[in-house]
């Protein structure tokens, strides 16, 4: 490894300046895991989160950052022999949004990644960093929650484990991502055989300009030959404890029609707790969660039937 | 109390000793290297005034951690054009009055430069998408979009990407 | 149009003689900016780009309380941090209150802080990181005091006082009744009335406010990105407790001003104190967070408006009551309130106008001048009343405007004397540009159409009884010209316009004219870039200086060439003369040769011209009576807006603006002013707001505060100019810097009302306000709400929509105050 670090100041009684960070650049995944096992070390993906924390003068910033973006083990989009797509955690969101293999199978993920900020920022931000930031306003975790994607997490000790997005975002004590753990890859499910499946992501930019969503919803819909719902997954972000997967099992088997969409939208609106912020009051967001759930489900069903248009987010 | 950081900057190899590799590239450019053409507008990635090109891609240098550009290629507005004249994108901004106060201009120009290097004939939507990533408080964007279109129309493909900076002026 | 019996108005009916001069070809041509190369190459030196040897960097510690007593400030730990050179508090200042009109601001708080953001202490250190770290080490003990966080709280009986000397928290108040409003209301057939409110809007120049200061002996030089170097110097000297002569202000390149850099904030003052304390140059530049807390945003104003009309649509009387949120300190707010109260009355032929205006202290971010200077607030509130009136009268808005618009020769109730005026032309052209008739004939569901108009000044006599400018034009021995003028350029291209005026007058190429940057030691005195004044006021001064320089050049050439000066002329940098009376050849000599020969002759002289121009205007009295400007510019703008009925979100699909700014000197520059103003107007109307907590913005940065981006500019945008000529302007020109912003919020609100029947009474017009307005009307079946059952219990009553809103109008701590507007009329059941 190479270390890029400044010597910390020793003020001798004087108050200390904030110590500069050290970058400990690993050459392999194992080395990265070993470095991350040390106290005060943290993963450095695209660096955006750390740069923002520095600007905001966040306390308790890590003293050593371990850049993982250059590790081949964490890079790129691959389709496995079982047909499942695995996205390396260090893949920039822009690459996720542009991966044709993903867009063909799960446009909900393509749209979510492509809706983040601007292309410029999507090039900096890695998928793993975006998820590990624990920010309910982030887009890709919402899509991954609806998809039921598997996150592969590794640590120097304890080997590898697989978590869903909601599991990973729990507090560490409850089984969530722990310090020293590295999110290595995200594996998307295959589309089930025998059922037409579609997915869609809808992001409401309430002021028409790019910012975090007022409301964002991801939907996955599976339909059988009779037009009955075989799969209904709906995830909502920017809500308390989000992203929240809306339980819709009670609607499975029913005919996918306007009534079912209304039921699902109602469940999304009543089953989530958005918060007041500059983008709107909680009450307004609740109404919009209903509206955008309806839009996402409707588009996902269109796509399942092969009649969908591949539109982006609403902005 | 500093660490060396080596990268390619505007077609030259540079080594700069930085206090904190966790600092944004923006600070290193402006304060350690004295290149003040890259502007600071918000420090959190929204305004785009600090846009530079890293390995051919436009990035907000306020979010780009300096330590991560080790060994990479960075271009700032100071690297555009040359003794022979302006880069075609700069020329377009002059011809179409694509600036007023000029503070956001280097960021707009670098963002469009990177776009045209990647795609010399972007369509209107890509142009708009790129301009949408930079705030401008003066122009209402009308003449910035005009400039972007003019740069495309002038065949503003970078004549010498990554080269020694000798660019022909195209009108 | 039918004629109506109306009593005489006392308005002169005959138009003024607006005879036009023949314009030189350079006037009206798209001359390239003289600063273009610096700006596209990154070489232009903005405030933060100034570099002086041994320079230190500053940072400011701000109050986290809206109102508190400062019990103690302990700077000892901060001072011990390696790299810190000075830590200062109020005790290190001259303890002098300063302010443009009502001195009420200390450079650093002494014993009390009055808003979240108030400056408490400052640091100079070897680098920014160290300065910011040192701020974190300063220990301040506060004793929180009760605060007033809205107009209503500030005006409540027994409210805590923001300043002990402002009884009832009223900082300034005035009223007038000109023409007998009551009598005219009695004679009115239709009266409309409503309350409309604006919010703080920040200039949000992409470059923040910044200063670099350096002392030499007892004199400080300050390189500042100020719009008004000479006015700023005066205030800085007061704040520093220094005589005027001890302060020199030099204007750096300015990355946008819009009124925000007109010298009412403490940043430069603190910078100068840090520089004196350390004995080294210090640079202090606002972070974006500083800028949102420390600059002086647009003043939120609450208008109660009443308008009277005859049945045929002639306006009779206007009565307004204005309450303006000063914030914690006054700055220019009282002047802004003046414009916000009277300016609008130069638009229509009101028979009587009455107003009562109060400027009210609150423990919120202090407010001040922002492009439009109160006019956008008036145009919004009064414009809404006009839109309501058109509905009630059954007259299309453009027709109602045409029926009542002022013309050349009109005189407003405040003695605003309208010289050139093409308002009617603007209205007609804007209606044509947006195809008003066609769109009315073929309405599109959920789309609405609206128009607004505005009047603006070209300079404004309000900073003492002077609104003049002076200039020196020096012709150089290399055949060029240098224009020395102290007005400066905040990004509009004013220096280019002045170069163009000088070049046209001198017969030189614009490329051969350079224009100084303001320096209080070197250039002529100037009020600077405010009130859309530079083109008109400084343009006239430069033109006169160039005229005189040209005359002297020709006198010198006459001696050198043996032809009478009256027969000589300059073209393309060469003095030309005819053949001599004795039959000799026509003569010529390059300008530089003539200048050099004039300098080098025995007792030779430089070829210099001076010129001055004082706006032919009056200093308004306490009741704001007086002709504030020598020329008024006008605009009519129209928009088509589409509303998504399911969300309330709006899209401006088409926009047309037609401006009367007299002669258009440089079309791309003038268009740029109009386009940029429209964008800022859209921001004020739609996107720009904060979420507030305890009296401060929750996140004072661009994450929450959204500027318009390219994506929301109307895809169809028509910009036009009226055929117009201002006889008192340079080559017929008037100001153009502000007016296009003014009517935008009102137009958007009216268009939304036209589209979906919801009239929002409080800016900005958020999707949420429109949505709740539509919900209150009864949602159309296709947007029936799936959550209705659940939501109804928690969802707001129509008049008490739930969003957090600007504290200026919300009771402190209330998260469920009305958002969509006020009262039943906010839902526009009233309109059409």
Coordinates of C-alpha atoms in Angstrom, one line a residue, chain B residues 30-31 36-37 39-44 46-47 49 77-78 86 90-91 93-95 97 99-106 109 125 128 131-132 135-143 145 171, chain C residues 32-33 36-37 39-42 46 48-49 51 57 132 202-204 206-207 254-256 258 288 491 668 671-673 675-676 679-680 688 701-703 706-711 713 715 717:
Chain B
X30 CA -7.1 28.0 -6.4
X31 CA -4.9 28.3 -3.3
X36 CA -8.1 31.2 -9.9
X37 CA -10.0 30.7 -13.2
X39 CA -14.5 29.6 -9.4
X40 CA -16.1 28.7 -6.1
X41 CA -19.8 29.3 -5.9
X42 CA -21.3 27.0 -3.3
X43 CA -18.8 24.3 -2.3
X44 CA -21.5 21.6 -2.3
X46 CA -24.9 22.6 -7.0
X47 CA -23.7 25.7 -8.9
X49 CA -18.9 27.2 -11.3
X77 CA -10.1 26.9 -18.1
X78 CA -6.4 28.1 -18.0
X86 CA -9.4 30.9 -28.1
X90 CA -14.6 30.1 -25.6
X91 CA -15.0 31.7 -29.0
X93 CA -19.3 32.5 -25.7
X94 CA -17.6 35.7 -27.0
X95 CA -19.5 35.7 -30.3
X97 CA -22.6 37.1 -25.7
X99 CA -21.9 35.6 -20.4
X100 CA -22.6 38.7 -18.3
X101 CA -20.7 38.8 -15.1
X102 CA -18.6 36.0 -16.3
X103 CA -18.2 34.3 -12.9
X104 CA -20.0 31.1 -14.0
X105 CA -18.5 31.2 -17.4
X106 CA -15.4 29.0 -16.9
X109 CA -17.1 26.4 -20.8
X125 CA -31.3 17.8 -25.3
X128 CA -29.6 21.5 -22.4
X131 CA -26.1 23.6 -19.4
X132 CA -28.7 22.6 -16.8
X135 CA -26.2 27.9 -12.4
X136 CA -26.1 31.3 -14.0
X137 CA -27.7 34.2 -12.3
X138 CA -27.3 36.8 -15.0
X139 CA -28.3 35.5 -18.4
X140 CA -31.4 33.4 -18.1
X141 CA -29.3 30.8 -20.0
X142 CA -30.7 31.9 -23.4
X143 CA -27.4 33.1 -24.7
X145 CA -27.5 27.9 -25.0
X171 CA -14.9 31.0 -36.1
Chain C
X32 CA -18.5 42.5 -28.5
X33 CA -17.9 42.9 -24.8
X36 CA -14.8 39.2 -23.2
X37 CA -11.4 37.7 -23.4
X39 CA -14.0 36.5 -18.8
X40 CA -13.9 33.4 -21.1
X41 CA -10.3 32.7 -20.2
X42 CA -10.7 32.8 -16.5
X46 CA -12.9 38.7 -9.0
X48 CA -11.6 36.1 -4.2
X49 CA -9.0 36.1 -7.0
X51 CA -3.7 37.9 -4.3
X57 CA -7.7 34.7 5.2
X132 CA -12.7 28.4 10.1
X202 CA -31.7 36.4 -2.3
X203 CA -29.6 37.8 -5.0
X204 CA -27.6 34.6 -5.0
X206 CA -22.7 33.1 -8.1
X207 CA -19.9 35.1 -6.7
X254 CA -17.9 41.6 -10.0
X255 CA -19.6 38.2 -10.3
X256 CA -23.2 39.5 -10.3
X258 CA -28.4 42.7 -8.5
X288 CA -22.5 30.6 0.4
X491 CA -21.6 42.1 -15.2
X668 CA -27.4 41.3 -27.3
X671 CA -31.6 41.2 -24.6
X672 CA -29.4 39.7 -21.9
X673 CA -30.7 42.0 -19.3
X675 CA -33.6 37.4 -20.4
X676 CA -31.8 37.4 -17.1
X679 CA -35.1 34.1 -15.0
X680 CA -34.8 35.9 -11.7
X688 CA -36.7 30.3 -4.5
X701 CA -27.2 26.9 0.8
X702 CA -28.1 25.9 -2.7
X703 CA -29.4 22.6 -1.6
X706 CA -33.1 26.7 -5.7
X707 CA -32.2 29.1 -8.5
X708 CA -33.8 28.6 -11.8
X709 CA -31.7 26.4 -14.1
X710 CA -31.7 26.2 -17.9
X711 CA -34.3 23.4 -17.7
X713 CA -36.7 28.5 -18.8
X715 CA -39.0 26.8 -24.3
X717 CA -39.3 32.9 -25.3

